[in-house]
Coordinates of N, CA and C in Angstrom, one line a residue:
Chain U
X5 N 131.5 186.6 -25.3 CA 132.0 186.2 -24.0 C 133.0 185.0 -24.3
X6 N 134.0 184.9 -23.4 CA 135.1 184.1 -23.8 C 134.5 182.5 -23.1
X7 N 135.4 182.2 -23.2 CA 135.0 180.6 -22.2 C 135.8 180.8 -21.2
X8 N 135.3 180.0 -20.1 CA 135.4 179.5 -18.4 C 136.9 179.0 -18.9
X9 N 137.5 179.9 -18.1 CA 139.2 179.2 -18.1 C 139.1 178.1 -17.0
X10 N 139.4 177.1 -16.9 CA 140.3 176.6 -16.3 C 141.3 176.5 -15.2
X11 N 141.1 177.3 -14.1 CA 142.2 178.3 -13.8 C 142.6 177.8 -12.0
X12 N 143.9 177.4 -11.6 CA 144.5 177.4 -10.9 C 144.0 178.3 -9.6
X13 N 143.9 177.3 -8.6 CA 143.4 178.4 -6.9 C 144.7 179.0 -6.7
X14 N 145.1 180.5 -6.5 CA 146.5 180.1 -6.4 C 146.2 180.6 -4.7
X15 N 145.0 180.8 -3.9 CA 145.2 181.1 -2.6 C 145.7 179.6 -1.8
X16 N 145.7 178.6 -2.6 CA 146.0 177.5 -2.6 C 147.5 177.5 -2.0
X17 N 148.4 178.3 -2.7 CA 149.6 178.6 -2.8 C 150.5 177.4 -2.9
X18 N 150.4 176.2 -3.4 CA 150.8 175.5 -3.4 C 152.4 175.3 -4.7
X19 N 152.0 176.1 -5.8 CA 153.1 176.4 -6.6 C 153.0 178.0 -6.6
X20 N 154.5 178.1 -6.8 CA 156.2 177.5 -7.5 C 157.1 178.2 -6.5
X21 N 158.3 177.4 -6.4 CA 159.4 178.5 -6.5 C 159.7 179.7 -7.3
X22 N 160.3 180.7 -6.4 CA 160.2 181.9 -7.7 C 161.3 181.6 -9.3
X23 N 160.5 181.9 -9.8 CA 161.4 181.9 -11.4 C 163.1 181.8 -11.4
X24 N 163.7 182.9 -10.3 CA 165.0 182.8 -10.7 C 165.5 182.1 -10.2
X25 N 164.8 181.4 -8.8 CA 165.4 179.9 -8.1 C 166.3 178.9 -8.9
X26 N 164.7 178.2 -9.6 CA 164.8 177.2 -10.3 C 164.0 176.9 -11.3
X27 N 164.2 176.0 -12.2 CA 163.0 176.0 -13.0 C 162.2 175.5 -12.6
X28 N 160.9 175.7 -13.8 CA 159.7 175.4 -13.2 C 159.6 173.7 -14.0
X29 N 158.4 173.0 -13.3 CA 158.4 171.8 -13.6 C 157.6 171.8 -14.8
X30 N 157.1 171.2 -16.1 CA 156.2 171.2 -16.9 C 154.5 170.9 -16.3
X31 N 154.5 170.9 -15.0 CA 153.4 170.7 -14.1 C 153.3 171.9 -13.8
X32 N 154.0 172.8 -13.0 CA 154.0 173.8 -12.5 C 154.0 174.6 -13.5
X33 N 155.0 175.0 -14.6 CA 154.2 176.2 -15.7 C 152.9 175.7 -16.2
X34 N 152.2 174.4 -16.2 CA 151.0 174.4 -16.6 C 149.9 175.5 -15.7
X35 N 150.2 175.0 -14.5 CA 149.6 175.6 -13.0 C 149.8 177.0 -13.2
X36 N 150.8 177.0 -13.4 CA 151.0 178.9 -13.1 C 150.4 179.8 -14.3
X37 N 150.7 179.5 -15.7 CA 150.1 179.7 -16.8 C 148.8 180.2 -16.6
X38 N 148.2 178.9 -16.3 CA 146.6 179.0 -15.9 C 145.8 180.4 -14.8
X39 N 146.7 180.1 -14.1 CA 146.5 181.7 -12.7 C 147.0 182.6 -13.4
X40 N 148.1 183.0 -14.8 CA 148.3 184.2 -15.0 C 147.4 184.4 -16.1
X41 N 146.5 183.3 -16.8 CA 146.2 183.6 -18.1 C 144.7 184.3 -17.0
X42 N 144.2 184.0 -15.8 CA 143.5 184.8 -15.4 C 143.7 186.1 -15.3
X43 N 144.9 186.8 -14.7 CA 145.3 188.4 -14.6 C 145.8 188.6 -16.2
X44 N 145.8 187.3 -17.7 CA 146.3 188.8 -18.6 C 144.8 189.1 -19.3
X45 N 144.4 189.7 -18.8 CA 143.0 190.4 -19.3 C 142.5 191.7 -19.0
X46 N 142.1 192.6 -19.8 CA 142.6 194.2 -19.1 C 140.8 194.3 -18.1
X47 N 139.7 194.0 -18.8 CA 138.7 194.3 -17.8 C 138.9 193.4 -16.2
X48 N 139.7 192.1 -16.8 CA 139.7 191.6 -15.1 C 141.0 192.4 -14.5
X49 N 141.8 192.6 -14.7 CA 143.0 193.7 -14.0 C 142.4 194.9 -13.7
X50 N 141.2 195.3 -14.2 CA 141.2 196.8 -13.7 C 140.2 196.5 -12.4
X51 N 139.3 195.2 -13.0 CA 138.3 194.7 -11.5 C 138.9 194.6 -10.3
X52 N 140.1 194.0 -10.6 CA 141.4 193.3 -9.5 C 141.5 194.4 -8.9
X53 N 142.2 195.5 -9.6 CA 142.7 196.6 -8.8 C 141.5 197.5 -8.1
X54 N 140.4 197.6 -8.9 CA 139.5 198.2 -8.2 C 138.5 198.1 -6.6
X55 N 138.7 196.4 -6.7 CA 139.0 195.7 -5.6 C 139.8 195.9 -4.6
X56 N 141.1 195.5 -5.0 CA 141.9 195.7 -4.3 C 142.2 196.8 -3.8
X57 N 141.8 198.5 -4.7 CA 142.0 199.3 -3.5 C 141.1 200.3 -3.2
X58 N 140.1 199.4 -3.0 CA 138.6 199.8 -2.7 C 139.4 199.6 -0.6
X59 N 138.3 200.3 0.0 CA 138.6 200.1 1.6 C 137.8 198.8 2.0
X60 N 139.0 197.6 2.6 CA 138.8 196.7 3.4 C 139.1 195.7 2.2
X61 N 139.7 196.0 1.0 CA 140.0 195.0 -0.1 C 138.9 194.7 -0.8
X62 N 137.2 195.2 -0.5 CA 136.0 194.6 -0.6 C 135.3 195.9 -1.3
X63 N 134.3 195.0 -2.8 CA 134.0 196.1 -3.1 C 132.3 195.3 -3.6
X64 N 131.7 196.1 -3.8 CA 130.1 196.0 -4.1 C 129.8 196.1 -5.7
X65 N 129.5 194.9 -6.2 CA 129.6 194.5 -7.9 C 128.8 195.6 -8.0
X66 N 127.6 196.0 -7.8 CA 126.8 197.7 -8.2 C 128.1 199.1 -8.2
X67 N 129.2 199.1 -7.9 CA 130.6 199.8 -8.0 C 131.3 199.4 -9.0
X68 N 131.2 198.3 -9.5 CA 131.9 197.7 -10.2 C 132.1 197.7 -12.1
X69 N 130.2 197.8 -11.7 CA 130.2 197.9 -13.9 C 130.6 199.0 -14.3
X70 N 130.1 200.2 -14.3 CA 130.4 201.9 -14.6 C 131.2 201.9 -14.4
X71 N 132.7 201.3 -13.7 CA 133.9 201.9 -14.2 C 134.7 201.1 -15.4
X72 N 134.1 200.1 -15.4 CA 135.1 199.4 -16.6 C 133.9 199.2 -17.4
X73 N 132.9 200.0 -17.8 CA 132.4 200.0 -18.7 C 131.8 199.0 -19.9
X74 N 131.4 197.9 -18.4 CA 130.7 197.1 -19.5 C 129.8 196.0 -19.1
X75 N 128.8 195.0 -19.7 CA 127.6 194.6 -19.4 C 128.1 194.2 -17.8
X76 N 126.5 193.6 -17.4 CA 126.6 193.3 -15.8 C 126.8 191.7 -15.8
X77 N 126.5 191.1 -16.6 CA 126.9 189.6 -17.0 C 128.1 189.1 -17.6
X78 N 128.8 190.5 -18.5 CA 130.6 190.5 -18.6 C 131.0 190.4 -17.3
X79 N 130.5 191.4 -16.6 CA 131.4 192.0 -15.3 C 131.5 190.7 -14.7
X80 N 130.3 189.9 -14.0 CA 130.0 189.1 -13.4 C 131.0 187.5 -14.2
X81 N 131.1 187.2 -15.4 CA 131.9 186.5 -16.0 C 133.5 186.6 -15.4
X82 N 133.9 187.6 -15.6 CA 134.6 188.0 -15.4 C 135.5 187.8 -13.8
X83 N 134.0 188.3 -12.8 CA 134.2 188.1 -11.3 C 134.6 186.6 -11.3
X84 N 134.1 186.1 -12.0 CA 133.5 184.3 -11.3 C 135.2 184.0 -11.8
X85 N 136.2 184.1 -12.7 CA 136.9 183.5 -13.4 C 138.2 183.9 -12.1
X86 N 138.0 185.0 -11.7 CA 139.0 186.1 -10.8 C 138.7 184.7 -9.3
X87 N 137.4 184.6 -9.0 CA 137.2 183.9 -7.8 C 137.6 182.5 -8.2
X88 N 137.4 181.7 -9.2 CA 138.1 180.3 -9.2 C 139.6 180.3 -9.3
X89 N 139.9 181.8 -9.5 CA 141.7 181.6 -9.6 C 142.2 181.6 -8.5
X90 N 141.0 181.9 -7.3 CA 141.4 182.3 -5.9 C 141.8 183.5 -5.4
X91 N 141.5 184.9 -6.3 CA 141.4 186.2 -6.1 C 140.7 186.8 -5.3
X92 N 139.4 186.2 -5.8 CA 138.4 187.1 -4.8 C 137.7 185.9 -4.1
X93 N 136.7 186.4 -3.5 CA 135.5 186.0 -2.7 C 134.5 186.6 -2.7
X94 N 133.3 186.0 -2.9 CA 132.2 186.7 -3.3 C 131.2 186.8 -1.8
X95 N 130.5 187.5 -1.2 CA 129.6 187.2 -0.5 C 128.1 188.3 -1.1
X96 N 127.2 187.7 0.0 CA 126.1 188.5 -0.6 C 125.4 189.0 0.8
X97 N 124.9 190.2 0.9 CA 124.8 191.1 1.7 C 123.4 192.1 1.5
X98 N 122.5 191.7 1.4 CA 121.0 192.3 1.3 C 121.0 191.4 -0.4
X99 N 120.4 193.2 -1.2 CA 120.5 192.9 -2.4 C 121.8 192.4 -3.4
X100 N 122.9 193.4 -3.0 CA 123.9 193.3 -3.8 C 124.9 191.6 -3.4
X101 N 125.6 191.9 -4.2 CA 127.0 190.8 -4.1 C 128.3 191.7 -3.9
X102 N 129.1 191.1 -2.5 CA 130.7 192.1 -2.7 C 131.6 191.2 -2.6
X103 N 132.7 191.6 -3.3 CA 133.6 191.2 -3.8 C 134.4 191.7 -3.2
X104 N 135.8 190.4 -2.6 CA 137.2 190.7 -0.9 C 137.8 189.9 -2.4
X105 N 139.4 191.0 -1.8 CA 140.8 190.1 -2.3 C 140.9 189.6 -1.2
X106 N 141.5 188.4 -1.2 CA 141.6 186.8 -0.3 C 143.2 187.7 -0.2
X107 N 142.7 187.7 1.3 CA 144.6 188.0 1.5 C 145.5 187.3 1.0
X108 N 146.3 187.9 0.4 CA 147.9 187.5 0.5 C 148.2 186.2 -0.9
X109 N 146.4 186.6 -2.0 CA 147.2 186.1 -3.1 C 147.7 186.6 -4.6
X110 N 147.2 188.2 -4.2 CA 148.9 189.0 -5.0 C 149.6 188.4 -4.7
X111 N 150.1 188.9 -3.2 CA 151.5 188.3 -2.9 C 152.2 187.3 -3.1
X112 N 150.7 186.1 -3.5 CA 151.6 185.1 -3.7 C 152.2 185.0 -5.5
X113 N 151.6 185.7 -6.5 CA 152.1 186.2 -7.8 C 153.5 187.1 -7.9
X114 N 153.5 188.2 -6.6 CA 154.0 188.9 -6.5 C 155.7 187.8 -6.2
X115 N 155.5 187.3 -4.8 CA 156.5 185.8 -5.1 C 157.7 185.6 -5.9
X116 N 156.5 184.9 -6.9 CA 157.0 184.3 -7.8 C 157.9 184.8 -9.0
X117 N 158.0 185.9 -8.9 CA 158.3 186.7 -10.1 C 159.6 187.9 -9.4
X118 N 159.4 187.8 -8.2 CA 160.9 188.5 -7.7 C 161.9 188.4 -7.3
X119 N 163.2 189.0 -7.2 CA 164.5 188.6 -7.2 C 165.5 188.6 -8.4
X120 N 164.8 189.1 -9.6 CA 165.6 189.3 -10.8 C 166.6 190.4 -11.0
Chain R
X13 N 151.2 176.8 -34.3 CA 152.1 178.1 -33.6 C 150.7 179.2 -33.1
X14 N 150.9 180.4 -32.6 CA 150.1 181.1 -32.1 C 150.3 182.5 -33.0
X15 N 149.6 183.0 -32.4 CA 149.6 184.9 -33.7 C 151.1 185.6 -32.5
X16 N 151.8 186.1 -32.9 CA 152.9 186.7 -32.4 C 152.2 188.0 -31.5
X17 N 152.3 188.1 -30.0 CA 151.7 188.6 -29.2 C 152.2 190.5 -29.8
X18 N 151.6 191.3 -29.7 CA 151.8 192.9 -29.5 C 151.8 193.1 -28.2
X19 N 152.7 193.0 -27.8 CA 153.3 192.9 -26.3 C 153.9 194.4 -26.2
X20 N 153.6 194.5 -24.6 CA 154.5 196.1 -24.0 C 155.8 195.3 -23.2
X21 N 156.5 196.4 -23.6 CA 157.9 196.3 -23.2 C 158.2 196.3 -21.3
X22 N 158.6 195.4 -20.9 CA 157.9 195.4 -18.8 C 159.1 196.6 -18.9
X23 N 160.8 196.2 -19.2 CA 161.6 196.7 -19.3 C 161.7 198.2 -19.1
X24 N 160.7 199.2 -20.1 CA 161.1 200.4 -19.8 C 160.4 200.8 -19.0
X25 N 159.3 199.6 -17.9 CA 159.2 200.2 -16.2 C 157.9 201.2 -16.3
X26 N 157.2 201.6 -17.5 CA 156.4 202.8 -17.1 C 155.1 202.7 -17.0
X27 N 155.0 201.2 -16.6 CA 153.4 200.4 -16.3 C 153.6 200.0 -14.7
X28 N 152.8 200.1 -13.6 CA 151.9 201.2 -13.2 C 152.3 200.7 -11.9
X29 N 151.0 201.4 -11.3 CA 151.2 201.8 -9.7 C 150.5 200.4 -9.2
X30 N 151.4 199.3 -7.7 CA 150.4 198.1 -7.4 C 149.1 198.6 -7.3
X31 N 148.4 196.9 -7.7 CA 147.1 196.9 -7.9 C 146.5 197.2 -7.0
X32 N 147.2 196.9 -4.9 CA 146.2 197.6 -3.9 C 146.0 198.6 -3.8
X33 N 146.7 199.7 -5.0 CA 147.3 201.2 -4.1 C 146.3 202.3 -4.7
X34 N 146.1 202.0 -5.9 CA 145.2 202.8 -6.9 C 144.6 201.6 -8.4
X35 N 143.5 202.3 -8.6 CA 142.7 201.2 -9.6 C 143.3 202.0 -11.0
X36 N 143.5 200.8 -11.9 CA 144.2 200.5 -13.1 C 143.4 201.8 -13.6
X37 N 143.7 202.7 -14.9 CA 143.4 203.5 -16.0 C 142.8 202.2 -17.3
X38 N 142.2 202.1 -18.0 CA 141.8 201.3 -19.2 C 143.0 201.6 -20.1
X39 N 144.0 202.2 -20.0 CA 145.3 202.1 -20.9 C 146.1 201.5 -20.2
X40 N 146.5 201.7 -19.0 CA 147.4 200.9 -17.8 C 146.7 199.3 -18.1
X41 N 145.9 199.4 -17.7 CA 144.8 197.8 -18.1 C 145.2 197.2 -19.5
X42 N 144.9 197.9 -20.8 CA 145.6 197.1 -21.5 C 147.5 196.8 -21.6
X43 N 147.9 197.7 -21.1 CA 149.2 197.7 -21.2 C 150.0 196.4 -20.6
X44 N 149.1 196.4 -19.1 CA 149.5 195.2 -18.1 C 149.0 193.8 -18.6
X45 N 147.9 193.9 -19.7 CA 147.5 192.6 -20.3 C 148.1 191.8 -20.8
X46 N 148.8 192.8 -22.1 CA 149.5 192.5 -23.0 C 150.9 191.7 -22.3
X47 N 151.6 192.4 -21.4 CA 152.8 191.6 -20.5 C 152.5 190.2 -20.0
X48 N 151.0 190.1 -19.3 CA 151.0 189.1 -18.4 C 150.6 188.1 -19.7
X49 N 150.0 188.9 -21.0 CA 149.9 187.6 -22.1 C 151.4 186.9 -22.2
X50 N 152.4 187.9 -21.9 CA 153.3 187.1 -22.5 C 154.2 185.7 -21.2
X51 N 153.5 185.6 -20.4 CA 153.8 184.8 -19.0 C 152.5 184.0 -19.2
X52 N 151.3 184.3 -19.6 CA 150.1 183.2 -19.6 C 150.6 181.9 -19.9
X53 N 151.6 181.4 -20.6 CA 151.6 180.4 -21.6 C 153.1 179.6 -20.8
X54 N 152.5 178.2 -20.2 CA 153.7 177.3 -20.5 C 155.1 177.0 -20.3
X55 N 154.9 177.0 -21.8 CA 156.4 176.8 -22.3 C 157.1 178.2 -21.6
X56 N 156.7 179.3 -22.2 CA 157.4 181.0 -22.0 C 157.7 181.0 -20.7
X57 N 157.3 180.3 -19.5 CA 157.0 180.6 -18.4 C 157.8 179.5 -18.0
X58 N 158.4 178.4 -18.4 CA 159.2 177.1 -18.3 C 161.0 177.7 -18.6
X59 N 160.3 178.1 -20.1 CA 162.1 179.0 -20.7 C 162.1 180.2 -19.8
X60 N 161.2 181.0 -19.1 CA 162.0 182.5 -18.5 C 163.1 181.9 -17.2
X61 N 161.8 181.0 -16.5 CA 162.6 180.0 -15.8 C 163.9 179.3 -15.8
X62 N 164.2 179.1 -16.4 CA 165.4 178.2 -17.0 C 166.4 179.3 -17.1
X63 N 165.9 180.3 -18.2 CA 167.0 181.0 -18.3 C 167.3 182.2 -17.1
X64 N 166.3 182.5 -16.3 CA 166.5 182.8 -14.6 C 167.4 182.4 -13.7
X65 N 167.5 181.0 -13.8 CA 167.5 180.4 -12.7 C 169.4 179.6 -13.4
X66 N 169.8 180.0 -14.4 CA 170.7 180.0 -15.3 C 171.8 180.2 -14.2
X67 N 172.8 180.3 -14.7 CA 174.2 181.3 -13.8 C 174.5 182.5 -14.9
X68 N 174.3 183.4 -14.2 CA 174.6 185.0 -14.6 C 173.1 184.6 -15.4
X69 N 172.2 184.4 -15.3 CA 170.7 184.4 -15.6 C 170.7 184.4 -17.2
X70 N 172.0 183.9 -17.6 CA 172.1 183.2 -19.0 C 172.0 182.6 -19.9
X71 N 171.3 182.1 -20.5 CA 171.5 180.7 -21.0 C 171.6 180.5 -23.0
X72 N 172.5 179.5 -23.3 CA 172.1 179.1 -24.6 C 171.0 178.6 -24.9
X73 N 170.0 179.4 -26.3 CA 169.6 178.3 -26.8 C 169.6 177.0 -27.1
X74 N 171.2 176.7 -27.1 CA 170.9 175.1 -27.7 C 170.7 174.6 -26.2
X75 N 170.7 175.1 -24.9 CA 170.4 174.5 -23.9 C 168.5 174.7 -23.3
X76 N 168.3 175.4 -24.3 CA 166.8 175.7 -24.0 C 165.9 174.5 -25.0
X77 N 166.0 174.3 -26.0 CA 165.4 173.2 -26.6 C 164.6 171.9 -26.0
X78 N 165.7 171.1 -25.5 CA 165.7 169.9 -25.1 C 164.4 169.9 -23.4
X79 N 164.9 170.8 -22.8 CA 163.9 170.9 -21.5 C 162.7 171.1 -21.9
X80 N 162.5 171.9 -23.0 CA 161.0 172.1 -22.8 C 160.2 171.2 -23.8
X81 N 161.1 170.5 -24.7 CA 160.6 169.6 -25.5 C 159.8 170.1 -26.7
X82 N 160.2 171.2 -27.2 CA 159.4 171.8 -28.4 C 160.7 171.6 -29.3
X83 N 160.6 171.8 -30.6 CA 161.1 172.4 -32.0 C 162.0 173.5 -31.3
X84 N 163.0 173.5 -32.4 CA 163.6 174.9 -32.5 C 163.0 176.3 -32.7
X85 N 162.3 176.2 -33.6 CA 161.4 177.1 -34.1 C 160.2 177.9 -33.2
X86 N 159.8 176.7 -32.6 CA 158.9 176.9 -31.5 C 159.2 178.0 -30.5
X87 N 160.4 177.2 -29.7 CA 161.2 177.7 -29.3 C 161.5 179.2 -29.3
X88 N 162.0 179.5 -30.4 CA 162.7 180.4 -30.7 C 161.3 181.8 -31.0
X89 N 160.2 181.1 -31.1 CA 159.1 181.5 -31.2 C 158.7 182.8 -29.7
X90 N 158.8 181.6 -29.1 CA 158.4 181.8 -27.4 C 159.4 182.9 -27.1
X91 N 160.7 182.9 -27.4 CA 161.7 183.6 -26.8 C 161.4 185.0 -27.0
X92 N 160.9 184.9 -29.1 CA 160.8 186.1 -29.2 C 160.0 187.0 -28.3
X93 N 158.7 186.4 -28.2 CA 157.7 187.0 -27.2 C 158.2 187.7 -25.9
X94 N 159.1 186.8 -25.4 CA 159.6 187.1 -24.0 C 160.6 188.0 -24.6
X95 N 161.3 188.4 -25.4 CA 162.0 189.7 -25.7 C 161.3 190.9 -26.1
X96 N 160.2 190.5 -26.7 CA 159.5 191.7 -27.3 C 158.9 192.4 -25.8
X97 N 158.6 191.9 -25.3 CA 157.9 192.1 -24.0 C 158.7 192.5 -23.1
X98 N 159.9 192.6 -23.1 CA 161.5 192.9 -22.3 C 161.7 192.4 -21.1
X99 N 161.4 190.7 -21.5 CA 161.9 189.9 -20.3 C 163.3 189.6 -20.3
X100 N 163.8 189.3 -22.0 CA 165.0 188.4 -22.5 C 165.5 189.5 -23.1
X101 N 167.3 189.6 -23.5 CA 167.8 190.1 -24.1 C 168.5 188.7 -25.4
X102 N 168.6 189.1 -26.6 CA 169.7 188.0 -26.9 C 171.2 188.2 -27.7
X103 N 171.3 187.5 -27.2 CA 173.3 188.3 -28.1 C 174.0 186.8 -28.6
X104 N 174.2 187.0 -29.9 CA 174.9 186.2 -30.5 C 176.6 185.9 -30.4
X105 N 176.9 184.8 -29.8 CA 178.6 184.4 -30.1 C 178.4 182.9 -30.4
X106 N 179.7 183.1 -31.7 CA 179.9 181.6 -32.4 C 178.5 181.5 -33.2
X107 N 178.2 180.0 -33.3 CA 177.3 179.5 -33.2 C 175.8 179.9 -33.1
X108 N 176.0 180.0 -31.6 CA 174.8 180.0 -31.0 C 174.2 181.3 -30.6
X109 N 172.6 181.5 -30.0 CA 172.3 183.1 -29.7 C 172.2 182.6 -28.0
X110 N 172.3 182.9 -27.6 CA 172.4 183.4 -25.8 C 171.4 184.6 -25.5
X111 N 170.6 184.1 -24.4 CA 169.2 184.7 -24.1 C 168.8 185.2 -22.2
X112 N 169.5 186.2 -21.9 CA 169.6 186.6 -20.9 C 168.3 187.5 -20.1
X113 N 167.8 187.1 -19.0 CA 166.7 187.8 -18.1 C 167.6 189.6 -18.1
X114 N 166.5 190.3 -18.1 CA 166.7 192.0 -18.7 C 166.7 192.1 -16.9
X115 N 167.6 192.9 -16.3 CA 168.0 192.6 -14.7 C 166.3 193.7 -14.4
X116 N 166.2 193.4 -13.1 CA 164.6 194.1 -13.1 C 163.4 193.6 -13.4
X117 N 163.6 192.8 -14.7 CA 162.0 193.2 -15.6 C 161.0 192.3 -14.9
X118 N 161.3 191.6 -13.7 CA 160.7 190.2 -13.4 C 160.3 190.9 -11.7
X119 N 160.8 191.6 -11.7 CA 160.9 192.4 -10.2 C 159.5 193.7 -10.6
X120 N 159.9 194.2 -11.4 CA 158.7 195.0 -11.8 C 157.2 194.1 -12.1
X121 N 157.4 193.0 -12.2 CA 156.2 192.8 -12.4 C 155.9 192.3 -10.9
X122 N 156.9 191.3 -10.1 CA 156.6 191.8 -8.9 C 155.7 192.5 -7.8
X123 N 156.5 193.7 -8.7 CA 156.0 195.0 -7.5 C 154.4 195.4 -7.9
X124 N 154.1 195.5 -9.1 CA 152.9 195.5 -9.1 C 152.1 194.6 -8.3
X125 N 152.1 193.6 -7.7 CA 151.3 192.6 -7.3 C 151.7 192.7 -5.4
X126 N 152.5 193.5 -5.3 CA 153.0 193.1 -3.8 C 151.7 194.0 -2.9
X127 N 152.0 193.4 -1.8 CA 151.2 194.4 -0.9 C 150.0 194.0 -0.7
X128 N 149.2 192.7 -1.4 CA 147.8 192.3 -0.8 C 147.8 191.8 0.5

């Protein structure tokens, strides 16, 4: 298991202008860095998306391990690092835990990165 | 210095459908990893900036150095990344190499993320 990143809220939305604006400040690629070094990971991108286009953006961690094929304590690692980046939101609902993409903070990645 | 990323090319476009629309493939997953490795970091994310936000999204190296406060080498390190990855193009006149945003490739990454 890797270590607890570090990792930028980005539902925060507080940085950046998009890339082709202007440049970024050595504050802000620290910031931003940090929120992408959360999505470059293939088991949390495939969580993200499976989240994401699960119905109502919200999915039930029992849905979650059998597809990306791996422990329930990865998975869960994994979850927790996606929710300090400000991706998801965890709630808990009887037995299980479900897991919402926080509106609108793709979009806010999405942002940052268009107009080239 | 770091291990020289095995990076996918964003450039020839054939990585994947947004993350609300359909859940990643474990090949699509690593494929999109490897790209966002090459944005996780900094500096790379300081210089795509710079040379974005450039006129005609141009810029010289010898004008990339000094901003980000690294070595030449360094530097020149990072760039490669972001070419191997098909952020940057570079083309040599005179002197100097000149390191241009690939029109698109920042927009495709974009689009993957739009729509939460």
């Amino acid at each position: 298991m890797t270590t607890m990143l570090d990792v930028t809220d980005i539902s925060a939305g507080t940085c950046c202008a998009p890339l082709v604006r202007e440049p970024l400040s050595a504050a802000e690629a620290d910031q931003l860095a940090t929120t992408m070094k959360a999505l470059a990971d293939p088991a949390r991108l495939r969580l993200l998306s499976i989240v994401a286009a699960s119905e109502g953006a919200e999915a039930c961690v029992c849905d979650l391990i059998e597809p990306v094929g791996l422990s329930q304590p990865t998975v869960s690692h994994h979850l927790k690092i996606l929710m300090n980046a400000g991706f998801l939101t965890r709630s808990k609902r009887g037995t299980w835990a479900y897991f919402k993409l926080v509106p609108g903070a793709l979009d806010r990645v999405s942002q940052l990165f268009v107009g080239s």
